CSV table of C-alpha atoms in Angstrom, one decimal:
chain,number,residue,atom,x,y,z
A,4,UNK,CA,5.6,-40.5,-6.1
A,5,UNK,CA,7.9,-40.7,-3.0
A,6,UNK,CA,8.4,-37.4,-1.3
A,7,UNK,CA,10.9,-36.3,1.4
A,8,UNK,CA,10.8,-33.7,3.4
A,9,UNK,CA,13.7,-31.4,4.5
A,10,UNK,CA,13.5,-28.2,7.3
A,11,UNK,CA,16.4,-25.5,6.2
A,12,UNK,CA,17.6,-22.4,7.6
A,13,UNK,CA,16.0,-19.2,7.2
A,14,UNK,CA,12.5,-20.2,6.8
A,15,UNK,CA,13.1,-22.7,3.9
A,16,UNK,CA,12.4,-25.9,3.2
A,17,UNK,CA,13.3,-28.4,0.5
A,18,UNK,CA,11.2,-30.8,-1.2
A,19,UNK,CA,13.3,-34.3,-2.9
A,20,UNK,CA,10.5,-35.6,-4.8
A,21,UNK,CA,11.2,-38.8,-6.7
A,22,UNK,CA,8.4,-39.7,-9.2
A,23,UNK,CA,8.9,-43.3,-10.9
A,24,UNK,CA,10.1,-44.0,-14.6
A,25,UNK,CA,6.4,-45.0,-16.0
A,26,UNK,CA,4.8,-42.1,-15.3
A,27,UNK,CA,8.3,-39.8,-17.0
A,28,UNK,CA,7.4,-42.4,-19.6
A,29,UNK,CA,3.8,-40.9,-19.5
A,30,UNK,CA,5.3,-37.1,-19.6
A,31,UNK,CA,7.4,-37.6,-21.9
A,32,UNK,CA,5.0,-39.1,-24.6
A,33,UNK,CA,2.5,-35.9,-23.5
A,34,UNK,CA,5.6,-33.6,-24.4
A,35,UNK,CA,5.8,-35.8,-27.5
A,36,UNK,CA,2.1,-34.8,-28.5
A,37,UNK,CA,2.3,-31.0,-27.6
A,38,UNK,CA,5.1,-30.4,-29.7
A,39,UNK,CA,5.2,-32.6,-32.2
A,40,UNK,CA,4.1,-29.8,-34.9
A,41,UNK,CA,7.0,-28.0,-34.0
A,42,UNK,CA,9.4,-30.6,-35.9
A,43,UNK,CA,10.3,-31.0,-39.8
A,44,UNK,CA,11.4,-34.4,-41.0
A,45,UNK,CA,11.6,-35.0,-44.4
A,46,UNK,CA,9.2,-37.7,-45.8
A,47,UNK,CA,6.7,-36.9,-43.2
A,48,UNK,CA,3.8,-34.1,-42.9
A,49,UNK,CA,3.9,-31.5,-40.3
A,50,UNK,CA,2.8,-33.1,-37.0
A,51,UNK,CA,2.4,-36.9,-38.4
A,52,UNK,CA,6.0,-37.7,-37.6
A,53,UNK,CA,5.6,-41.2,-35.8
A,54,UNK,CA,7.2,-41.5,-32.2
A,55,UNK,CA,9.8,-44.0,-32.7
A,56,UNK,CA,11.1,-41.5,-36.5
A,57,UNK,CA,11.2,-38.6,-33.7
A,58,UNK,CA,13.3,-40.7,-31.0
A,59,UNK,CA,15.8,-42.0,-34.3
A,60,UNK,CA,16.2,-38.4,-36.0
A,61,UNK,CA,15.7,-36.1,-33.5
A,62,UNK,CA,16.1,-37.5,-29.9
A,63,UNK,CA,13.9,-38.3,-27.3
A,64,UNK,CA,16.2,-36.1,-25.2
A,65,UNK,CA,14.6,-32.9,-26.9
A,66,UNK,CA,11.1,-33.2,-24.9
A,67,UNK,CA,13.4,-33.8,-21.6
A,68,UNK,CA,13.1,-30.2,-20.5
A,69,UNK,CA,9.0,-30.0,-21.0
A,70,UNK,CA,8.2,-33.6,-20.1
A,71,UNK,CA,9.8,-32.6,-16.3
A,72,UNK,CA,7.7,-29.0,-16.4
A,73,UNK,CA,4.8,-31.6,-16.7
A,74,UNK,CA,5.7,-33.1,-13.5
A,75,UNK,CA,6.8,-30.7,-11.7
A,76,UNK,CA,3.9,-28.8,-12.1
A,77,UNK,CA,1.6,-31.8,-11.4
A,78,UNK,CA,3.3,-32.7,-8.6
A,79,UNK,CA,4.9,-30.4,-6.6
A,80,UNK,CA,1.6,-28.5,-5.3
A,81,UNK,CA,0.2,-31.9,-4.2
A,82,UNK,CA,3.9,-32.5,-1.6
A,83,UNK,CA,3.3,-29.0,-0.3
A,84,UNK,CA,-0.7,-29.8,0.0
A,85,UNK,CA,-0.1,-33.3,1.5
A,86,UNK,CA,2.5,-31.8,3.7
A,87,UNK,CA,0.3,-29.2,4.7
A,88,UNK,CA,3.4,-26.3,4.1
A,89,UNK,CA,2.3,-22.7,4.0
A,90,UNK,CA,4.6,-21.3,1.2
A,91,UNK,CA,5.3,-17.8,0.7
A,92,UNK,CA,7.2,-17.7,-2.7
A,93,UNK,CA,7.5,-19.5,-5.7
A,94,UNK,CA,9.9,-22.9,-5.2
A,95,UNK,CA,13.7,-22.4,-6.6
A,96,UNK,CA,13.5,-26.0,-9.0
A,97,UNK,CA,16.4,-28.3,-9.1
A,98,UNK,CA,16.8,-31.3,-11.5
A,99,UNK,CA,18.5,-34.2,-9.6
A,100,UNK,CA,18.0,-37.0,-12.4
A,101,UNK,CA,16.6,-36.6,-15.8
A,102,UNK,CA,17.1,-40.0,-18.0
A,103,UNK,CA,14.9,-41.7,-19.8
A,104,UNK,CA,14.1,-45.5,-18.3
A,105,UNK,CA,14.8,-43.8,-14.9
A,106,UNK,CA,12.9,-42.8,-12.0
A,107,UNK,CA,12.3,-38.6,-12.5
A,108,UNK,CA,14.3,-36.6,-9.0
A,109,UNK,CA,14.0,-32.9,-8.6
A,110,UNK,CA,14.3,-30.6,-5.3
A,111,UNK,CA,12.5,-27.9,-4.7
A,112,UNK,CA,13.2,-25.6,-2.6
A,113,UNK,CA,10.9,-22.8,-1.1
A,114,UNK,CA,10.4,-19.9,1.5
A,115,UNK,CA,7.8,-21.1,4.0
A,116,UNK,CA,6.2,-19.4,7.1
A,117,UNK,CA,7.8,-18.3,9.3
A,118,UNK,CA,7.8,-20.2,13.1
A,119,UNK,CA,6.9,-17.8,15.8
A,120,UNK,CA,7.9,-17.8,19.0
A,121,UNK,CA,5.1,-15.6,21.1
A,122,UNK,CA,6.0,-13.6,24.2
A,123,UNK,CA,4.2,-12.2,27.0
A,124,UNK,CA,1.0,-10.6,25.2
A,125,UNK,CA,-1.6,-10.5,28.3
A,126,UNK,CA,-1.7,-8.1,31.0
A,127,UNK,CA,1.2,-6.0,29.7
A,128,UNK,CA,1.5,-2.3,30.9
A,129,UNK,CA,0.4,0.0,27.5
A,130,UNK,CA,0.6,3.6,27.9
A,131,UNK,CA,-2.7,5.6,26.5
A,132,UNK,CA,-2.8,8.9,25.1
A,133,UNK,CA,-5.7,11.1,25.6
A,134,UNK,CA,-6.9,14.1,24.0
A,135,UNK,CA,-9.3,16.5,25.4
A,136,UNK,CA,-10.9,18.9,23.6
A,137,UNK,CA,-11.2,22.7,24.5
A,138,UNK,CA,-12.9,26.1,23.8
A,139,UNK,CA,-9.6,26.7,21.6
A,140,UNK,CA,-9.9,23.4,19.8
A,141,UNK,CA,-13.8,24.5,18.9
A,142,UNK,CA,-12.3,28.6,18.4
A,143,UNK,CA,-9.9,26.7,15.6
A,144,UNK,CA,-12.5,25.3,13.8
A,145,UNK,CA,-14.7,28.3,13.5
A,146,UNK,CA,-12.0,30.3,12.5
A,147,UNK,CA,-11.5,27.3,9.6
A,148,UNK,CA,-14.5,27.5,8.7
A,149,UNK,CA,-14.9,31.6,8.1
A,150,UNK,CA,-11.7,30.9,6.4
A,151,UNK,CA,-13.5,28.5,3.7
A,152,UNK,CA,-16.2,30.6,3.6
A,153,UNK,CA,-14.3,34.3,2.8
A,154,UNK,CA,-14.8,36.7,0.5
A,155,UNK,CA,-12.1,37.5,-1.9
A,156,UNK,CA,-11.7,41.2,-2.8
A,157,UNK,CA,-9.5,43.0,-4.6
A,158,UNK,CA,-6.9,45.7,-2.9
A,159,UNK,CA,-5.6,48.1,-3.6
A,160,UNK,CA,-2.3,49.2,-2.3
A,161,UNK,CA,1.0,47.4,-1.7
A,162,UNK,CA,1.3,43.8,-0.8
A,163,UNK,CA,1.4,42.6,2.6
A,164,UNK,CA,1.6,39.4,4.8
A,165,UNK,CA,-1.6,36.8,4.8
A,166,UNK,CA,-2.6,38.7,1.2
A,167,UNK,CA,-3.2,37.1,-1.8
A,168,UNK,CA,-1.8,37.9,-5.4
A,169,UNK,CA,-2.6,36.5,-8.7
A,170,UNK,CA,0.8,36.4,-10.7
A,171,UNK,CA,2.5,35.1,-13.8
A,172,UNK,CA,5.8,34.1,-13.3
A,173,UNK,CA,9.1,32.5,-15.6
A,174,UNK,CA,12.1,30.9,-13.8
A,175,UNK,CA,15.4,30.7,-15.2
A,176,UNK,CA,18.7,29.3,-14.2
A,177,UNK,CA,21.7,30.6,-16.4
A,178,UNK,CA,19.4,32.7,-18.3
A,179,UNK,CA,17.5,29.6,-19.6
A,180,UNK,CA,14.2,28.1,-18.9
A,181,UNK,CA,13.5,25.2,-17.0
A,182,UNK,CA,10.8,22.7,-16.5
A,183,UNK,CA,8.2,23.1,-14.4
A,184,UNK,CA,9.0,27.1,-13.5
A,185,UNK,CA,6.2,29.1,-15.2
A,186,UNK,CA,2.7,29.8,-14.8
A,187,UNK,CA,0.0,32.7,-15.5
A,188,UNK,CA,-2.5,33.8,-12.8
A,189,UNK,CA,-1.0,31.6,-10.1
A,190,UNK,CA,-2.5,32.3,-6.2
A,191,UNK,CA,-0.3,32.6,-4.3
A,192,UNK,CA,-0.6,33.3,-0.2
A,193,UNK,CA,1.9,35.4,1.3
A,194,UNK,CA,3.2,33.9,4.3
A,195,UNK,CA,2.7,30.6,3.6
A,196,UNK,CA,5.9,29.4,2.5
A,197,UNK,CA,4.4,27.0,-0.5
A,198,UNK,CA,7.3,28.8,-2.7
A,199,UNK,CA,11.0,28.4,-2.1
A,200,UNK,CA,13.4,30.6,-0.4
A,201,UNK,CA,12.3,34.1,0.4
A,202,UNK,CA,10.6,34.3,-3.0
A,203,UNK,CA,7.1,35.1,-1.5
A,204,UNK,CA,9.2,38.2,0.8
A,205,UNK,CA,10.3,39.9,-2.2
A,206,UNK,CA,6.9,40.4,-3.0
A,207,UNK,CA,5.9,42.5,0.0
A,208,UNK,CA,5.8,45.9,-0.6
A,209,UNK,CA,5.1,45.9,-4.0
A,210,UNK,CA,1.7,47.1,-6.0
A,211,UNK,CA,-0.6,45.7,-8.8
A,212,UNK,CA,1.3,45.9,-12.1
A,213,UNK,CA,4.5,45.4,-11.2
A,214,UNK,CA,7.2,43.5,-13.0
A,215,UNK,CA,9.5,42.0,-10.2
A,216,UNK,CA,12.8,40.1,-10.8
A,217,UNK,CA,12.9,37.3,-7.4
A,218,UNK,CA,16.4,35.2,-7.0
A,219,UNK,CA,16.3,32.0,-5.0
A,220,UNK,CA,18.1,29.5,-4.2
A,221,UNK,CA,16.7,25.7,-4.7
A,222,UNK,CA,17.0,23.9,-1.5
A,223,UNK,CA,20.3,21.4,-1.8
A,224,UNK,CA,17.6,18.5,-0.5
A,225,UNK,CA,15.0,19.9,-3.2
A,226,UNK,CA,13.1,16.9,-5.4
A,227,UNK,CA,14.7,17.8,-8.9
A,228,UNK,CA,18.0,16.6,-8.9
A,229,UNK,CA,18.9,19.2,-11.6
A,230,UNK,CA,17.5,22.1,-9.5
A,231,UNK,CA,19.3,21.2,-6.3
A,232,UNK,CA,20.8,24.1,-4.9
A,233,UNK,CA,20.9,26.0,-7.8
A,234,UNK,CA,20.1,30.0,-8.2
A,235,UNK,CA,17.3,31.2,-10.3
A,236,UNK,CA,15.9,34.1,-11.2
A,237,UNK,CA,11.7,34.8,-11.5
A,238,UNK,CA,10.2,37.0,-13.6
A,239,UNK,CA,6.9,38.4,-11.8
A,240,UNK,CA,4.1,40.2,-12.8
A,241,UNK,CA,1.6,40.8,-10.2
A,242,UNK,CA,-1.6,41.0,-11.7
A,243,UNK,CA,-3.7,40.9,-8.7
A,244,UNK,CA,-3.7,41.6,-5.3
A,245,UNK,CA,-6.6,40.4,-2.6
A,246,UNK,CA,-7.9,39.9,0.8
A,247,UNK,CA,-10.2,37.5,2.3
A,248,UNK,CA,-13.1,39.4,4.0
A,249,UNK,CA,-14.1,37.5,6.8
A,250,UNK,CA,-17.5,36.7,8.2
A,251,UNK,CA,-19.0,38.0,11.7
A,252,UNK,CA,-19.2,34.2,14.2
A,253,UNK,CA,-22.5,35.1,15.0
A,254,UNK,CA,-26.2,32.8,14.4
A,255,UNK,CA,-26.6,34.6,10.9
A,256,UNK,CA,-23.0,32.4,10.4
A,257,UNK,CA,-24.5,29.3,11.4
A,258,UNK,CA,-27.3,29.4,9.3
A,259,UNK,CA,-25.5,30.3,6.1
A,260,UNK,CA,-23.0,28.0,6.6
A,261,UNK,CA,-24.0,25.0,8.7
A,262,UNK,CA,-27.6,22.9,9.2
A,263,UNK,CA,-27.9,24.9,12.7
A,264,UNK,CA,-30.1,28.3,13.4
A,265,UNK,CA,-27.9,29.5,16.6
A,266,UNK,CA,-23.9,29.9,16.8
A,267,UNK,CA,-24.1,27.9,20.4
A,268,UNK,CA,-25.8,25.2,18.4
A,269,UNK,CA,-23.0,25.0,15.5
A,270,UNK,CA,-20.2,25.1,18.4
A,271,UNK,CA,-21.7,22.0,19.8
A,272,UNK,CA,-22.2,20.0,16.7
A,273,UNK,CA,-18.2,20.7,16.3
A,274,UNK,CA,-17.2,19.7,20.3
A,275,UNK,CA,-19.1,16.4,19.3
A,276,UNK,CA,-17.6,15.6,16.6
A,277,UNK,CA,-13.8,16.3,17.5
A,278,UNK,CA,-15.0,14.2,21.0
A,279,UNK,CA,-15.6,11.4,18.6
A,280,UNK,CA,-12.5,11.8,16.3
A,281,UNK,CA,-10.6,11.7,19.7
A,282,UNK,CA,-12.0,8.5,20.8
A,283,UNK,CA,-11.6,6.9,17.4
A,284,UNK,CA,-8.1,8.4,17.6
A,285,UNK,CA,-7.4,7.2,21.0
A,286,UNK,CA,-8.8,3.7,19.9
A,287,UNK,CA,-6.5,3.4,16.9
A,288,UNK,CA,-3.1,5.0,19.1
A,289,UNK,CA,-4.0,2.4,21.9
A,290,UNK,CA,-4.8,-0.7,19.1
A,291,UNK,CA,-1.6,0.2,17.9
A,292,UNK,CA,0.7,0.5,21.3
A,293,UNK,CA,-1.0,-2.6,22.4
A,294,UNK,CA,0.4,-5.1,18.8
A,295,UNK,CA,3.9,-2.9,19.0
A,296,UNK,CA,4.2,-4.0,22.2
A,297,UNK,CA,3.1,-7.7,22.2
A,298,UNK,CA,5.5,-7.9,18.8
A,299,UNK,CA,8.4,-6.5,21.1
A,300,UNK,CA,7.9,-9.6,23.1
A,301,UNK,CA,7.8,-11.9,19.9
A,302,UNK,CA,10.6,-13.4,18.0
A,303,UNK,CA,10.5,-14.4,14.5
A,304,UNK,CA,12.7,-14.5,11.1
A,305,UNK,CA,10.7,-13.0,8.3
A,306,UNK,CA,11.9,-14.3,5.5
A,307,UNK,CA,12.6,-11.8,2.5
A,308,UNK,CA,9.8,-12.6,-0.2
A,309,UNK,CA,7.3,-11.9,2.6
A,310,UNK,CA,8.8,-8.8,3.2
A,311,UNK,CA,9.1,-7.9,-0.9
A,312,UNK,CA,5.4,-9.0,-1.2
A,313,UNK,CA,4.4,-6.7,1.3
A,314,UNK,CA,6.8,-3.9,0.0
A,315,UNK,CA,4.7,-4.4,-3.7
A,316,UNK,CA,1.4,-4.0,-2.0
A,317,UNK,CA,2.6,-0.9,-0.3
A,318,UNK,CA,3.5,0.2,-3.8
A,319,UNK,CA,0.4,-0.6,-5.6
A,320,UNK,CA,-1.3,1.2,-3.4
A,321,UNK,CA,0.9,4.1,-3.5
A,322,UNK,CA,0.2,3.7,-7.2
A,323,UNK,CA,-3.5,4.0,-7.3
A,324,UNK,CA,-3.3,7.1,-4.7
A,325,UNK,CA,-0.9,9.3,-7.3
A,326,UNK,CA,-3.1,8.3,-10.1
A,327,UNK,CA,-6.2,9.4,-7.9
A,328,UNK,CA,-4.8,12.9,-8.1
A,329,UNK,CA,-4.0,13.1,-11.8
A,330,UNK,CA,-0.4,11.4,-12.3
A,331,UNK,CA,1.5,8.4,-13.2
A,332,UNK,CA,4.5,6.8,-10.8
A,333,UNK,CA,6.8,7.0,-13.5
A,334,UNK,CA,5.9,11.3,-13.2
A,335,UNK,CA,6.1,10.9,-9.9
A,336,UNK,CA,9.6,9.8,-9.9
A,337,UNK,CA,10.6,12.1,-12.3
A,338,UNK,CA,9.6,14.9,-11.0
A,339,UNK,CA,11.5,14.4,-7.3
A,340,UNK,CA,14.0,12.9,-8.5
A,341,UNK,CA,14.1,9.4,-7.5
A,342,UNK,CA,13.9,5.9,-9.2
A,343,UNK,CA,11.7,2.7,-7.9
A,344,UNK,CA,14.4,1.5,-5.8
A,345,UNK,CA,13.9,4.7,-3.5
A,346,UNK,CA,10.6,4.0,-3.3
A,347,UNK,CA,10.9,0.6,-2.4
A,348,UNK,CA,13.7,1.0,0.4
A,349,UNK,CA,11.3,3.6,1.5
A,350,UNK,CA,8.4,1.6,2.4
A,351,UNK,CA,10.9,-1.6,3.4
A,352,UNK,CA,10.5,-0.7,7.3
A,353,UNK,CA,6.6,0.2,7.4
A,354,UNK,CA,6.5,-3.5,5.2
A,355,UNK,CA,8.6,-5.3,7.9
A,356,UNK,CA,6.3,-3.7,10.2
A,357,UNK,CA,3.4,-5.1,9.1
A,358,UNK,CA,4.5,-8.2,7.7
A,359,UNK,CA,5.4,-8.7,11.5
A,360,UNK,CA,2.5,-7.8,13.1
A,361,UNK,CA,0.3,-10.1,10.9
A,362,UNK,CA,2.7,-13.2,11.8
A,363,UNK,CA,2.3,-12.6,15.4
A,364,UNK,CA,-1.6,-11.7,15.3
A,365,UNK,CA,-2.5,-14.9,13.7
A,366,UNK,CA,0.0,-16.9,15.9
A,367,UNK,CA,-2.3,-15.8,18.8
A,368,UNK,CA,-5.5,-15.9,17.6
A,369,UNK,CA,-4.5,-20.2,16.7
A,370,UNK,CA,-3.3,-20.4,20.3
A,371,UNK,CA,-6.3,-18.5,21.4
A,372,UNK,CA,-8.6,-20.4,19.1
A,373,UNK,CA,-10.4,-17.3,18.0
A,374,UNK,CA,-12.5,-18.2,15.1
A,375,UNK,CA,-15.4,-16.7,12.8
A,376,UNK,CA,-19.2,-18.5,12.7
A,377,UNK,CA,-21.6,-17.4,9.9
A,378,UNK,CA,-23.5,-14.8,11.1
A,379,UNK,CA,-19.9,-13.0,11.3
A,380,UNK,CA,-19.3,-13.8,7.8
A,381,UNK,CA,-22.4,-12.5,6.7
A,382,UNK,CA,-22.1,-9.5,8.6
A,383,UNK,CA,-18.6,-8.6,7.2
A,384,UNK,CA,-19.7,-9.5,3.6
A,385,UNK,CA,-23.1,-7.3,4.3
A,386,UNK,CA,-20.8,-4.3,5.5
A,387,UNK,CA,-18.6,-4.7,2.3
A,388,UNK,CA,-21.5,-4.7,-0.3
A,389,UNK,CA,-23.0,-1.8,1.0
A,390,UNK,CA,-19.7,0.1,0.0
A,391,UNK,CA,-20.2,-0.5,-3.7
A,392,UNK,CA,-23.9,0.0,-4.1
A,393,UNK,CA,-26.9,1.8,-2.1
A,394,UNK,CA,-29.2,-0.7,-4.6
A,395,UNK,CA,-31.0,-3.7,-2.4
A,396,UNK,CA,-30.4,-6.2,-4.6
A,397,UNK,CA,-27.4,-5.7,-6.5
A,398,UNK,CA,-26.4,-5.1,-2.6
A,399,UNK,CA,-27.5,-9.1,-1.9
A,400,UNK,CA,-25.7,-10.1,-5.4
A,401,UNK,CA,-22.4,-8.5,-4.3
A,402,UNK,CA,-22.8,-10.3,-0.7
A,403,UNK,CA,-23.4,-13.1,-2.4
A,404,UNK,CA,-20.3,-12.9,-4.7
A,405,UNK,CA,-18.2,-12.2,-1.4
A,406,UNK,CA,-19.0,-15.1,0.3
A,407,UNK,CA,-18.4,-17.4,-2.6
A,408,UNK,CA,-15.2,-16.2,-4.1
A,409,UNK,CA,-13.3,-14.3,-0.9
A,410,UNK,CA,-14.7,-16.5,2.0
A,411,UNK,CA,-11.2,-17.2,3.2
A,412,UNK,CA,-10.0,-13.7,3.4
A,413,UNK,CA,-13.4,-12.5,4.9
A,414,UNK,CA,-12.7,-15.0,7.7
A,415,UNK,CA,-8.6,-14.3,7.9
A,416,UNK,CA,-9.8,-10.5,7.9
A,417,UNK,CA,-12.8,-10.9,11.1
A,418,UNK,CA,-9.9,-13.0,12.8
A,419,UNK,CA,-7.7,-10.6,12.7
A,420,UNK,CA,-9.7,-7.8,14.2
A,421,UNK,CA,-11.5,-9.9,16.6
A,422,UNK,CA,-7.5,-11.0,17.7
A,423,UNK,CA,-6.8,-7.2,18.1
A,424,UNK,CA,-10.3,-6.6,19.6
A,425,UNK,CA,-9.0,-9.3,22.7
A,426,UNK,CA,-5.5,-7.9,22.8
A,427,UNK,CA,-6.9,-4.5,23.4
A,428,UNK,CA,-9.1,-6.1,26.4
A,429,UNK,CA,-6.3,-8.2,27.9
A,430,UNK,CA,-3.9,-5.4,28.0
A,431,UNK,CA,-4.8,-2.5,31.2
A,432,UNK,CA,-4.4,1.2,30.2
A,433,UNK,CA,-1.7,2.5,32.4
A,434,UNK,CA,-1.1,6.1,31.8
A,435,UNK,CA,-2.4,9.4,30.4
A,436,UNK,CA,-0.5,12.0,28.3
């Protein structure tokens, strides 16, 4: 097999691979065996036709087409592994010379990694944003938490603002029904704007038992295509009206609702923990400033099947979180109005994003030669296992698994944070917000 080499534009390269006339011989009569049952010549059973009948009455030209899908397959994996290429997409197959008694040409040409050219990523200026927290930040959080914990009771009297009524309700537009408009002993919050237009206002001032006619007006940028900007009219019965009965923020509070016995006790346990969601926040804001800014300094020419690989990622994701609360994409789609394509041209810049910022992290951590020993590996695999059972050994099994069938993207994944982990300590934190 002779194999030459060819850089292109974009990020491509092409591959002229030349493989020599025994071994399309060779493929040829291995395309001759596979498929020899597919044939019918009279005289001759099913799959017994002789070579030399097949090349008289049918053509030897017939097992062309599979006898190069032989070779190609055999060979072009071992030019891109000999060549050591990092490809990012399947190869686009051209078929330079095809005869029999001839050497076998194709090209193949493929989307590669990307080169890219690193800029300034040490000692950069990198804003950081700080948040402190205060007696309102802990006030908020009480107040959140009586709010969990109310009481429901039933009013009597006319509605007002921050109630809650139980209705049934009908929508229609034209005088017909429409999807998705009705429901019987719906909660609804007055006040917090969770229903279109003014509908939750027309409600104020009325009692328990009343029939109500609402009109609306969809928003022109609502989700249903077929209920943008359009009027409608709600049928409302209020069946129920109610107010949350709050607790007194005292120690009785804390112990009912909380592990503490004093209110002081429950206000600390809260400053902790928003001190330590700031500092994790902070971490994450800085992280993120610090690989924005080193990517600003980078250049490189993502090419497109990168970009579309990452884009399907996003979606499959996306996928699994809508089924996770109880609905399909295709519903998704349906019900605000878009098709895949939004979807996809939606998620194309947070894709680009990140497609980037993995090219340029791994760049440095090669320059920097941050690598991963075993006691790393072991630790990452550890930490892993332990998400998917709380049982010892089928913990150690799991590990065990890990290490043997995902070693290479434990050890891409600790390299990546341990590159982040030294950009974050090479970069000085300028400013506070």
């Amino acid at each position: 097999m002779n194999v030459q080499l060819n850089n292109l534009e974009n990020s491509r390269v092409e591959f002229i691979i030349k493989i020599d006339k025994k071994e399309f011989s060779d493929a040829i009569q291995m395309s001759f065996k596979k498929n020899v049952s597919k044939y019918n010549i009279p005289g001759f059973r099913k799959g017994k036709i002789p070579f030399e009948i097949f090349r008289k009455m049918i053509g030897v030209e017939a097992l062309y087409n599979d006898a190069a899908n032989i070779l190609i397959e055999r060979t072009y994996k071992n030019a891109v592994e000999d060549h050591k290429v990092e490809v990012v997409d399947y190869p686009s197959i051209d078929i330079i010379n095809c005869k029999g008694g001839e050497d076998f040409e194709y090209k193949a040409t493929v989307y590669v990694k990307p080169n890219v050219v690193l800029g300034e990523y040490k000692y950069l200026d990198v804003e950081e944003v700080r948040y402190e927290v205060n007696d309102n930040d802990i006030e908020q959080e009480l107040q959140n938490l009586r709010e969990k914990n109310a009481r429901l009771i039933l009013k009597d009297g006319t509605i007002e603002n921050g109630d809650i009524v139980v209705i049934d309700f009908k929508g229609f537009i034209d005088n017909e029904p429409f999807d998705g408009g009705a429901a019987k002993d719906y909660n609804l919050v007055i006040g917090s704007n969770s229903f279109i237009d003014n509908f939750e206002d027309q409600l104020i001032g009325k009692s328990k038992g009343d029939k109500v006619d609402v009109n609306v007006v969809f928003p022109i940028d609502y989700g249903v295509d077929k209920l943008k900007g359009k009027e409608a009219k709600f049928e409302v019965n209020i069946n129920e009206i109610k107010v949350k009965e709050l607790e007194e923020l005292d120690d009785n509070f804390a112990k009912t609702y909380s592990e503490f016995s004093t209110l002081d006790e429950l206000k600390n346990s809260i400053r902790e923990k928003k001190i330590k969601d700031n500092d994790t926040k902070q971490k994450y804001e800085f992280e993120n400033s610090v690989i924005e800014k080193v990517c600003s300094n980078s250049q490189v020419d993502i090419p497109e099947p990168m970009i579309q690989s990452e884009i399907d990622r996003l979606i499959h994701d996306f996928e699994n979180k809508v089924k996770y609360q109880g609905t399909t994409l295709e519903q998704y789609c349906q019900y605000y109005g878009i098709g895949l394509d939004d979807i996809r041209n939606n998620f194309r810049d947070r894709a680009v994003k990140q497609v980037l910022s993995n090219l340029v992290i791994e760049e440095i951590s090669k320059k920097e030669n941050i690598s991963v020993n075993g006691d790393e590996l072991d630790v990452k695999a550890l930490e892993l296992a332990k998400m998917y059972s709380h049982d010892e050994e089928k913990i150690s099994s799991i590990k065990e698994s890990l290490l043997s069938s995902y070693k290479d993207s434990l050890k891409r994944d600790i390299v990546m944070s341990k590159t982040v982990e030294f950009l974050v300590n090479q970069n000085k934190k300028r400013g506070i917000k």
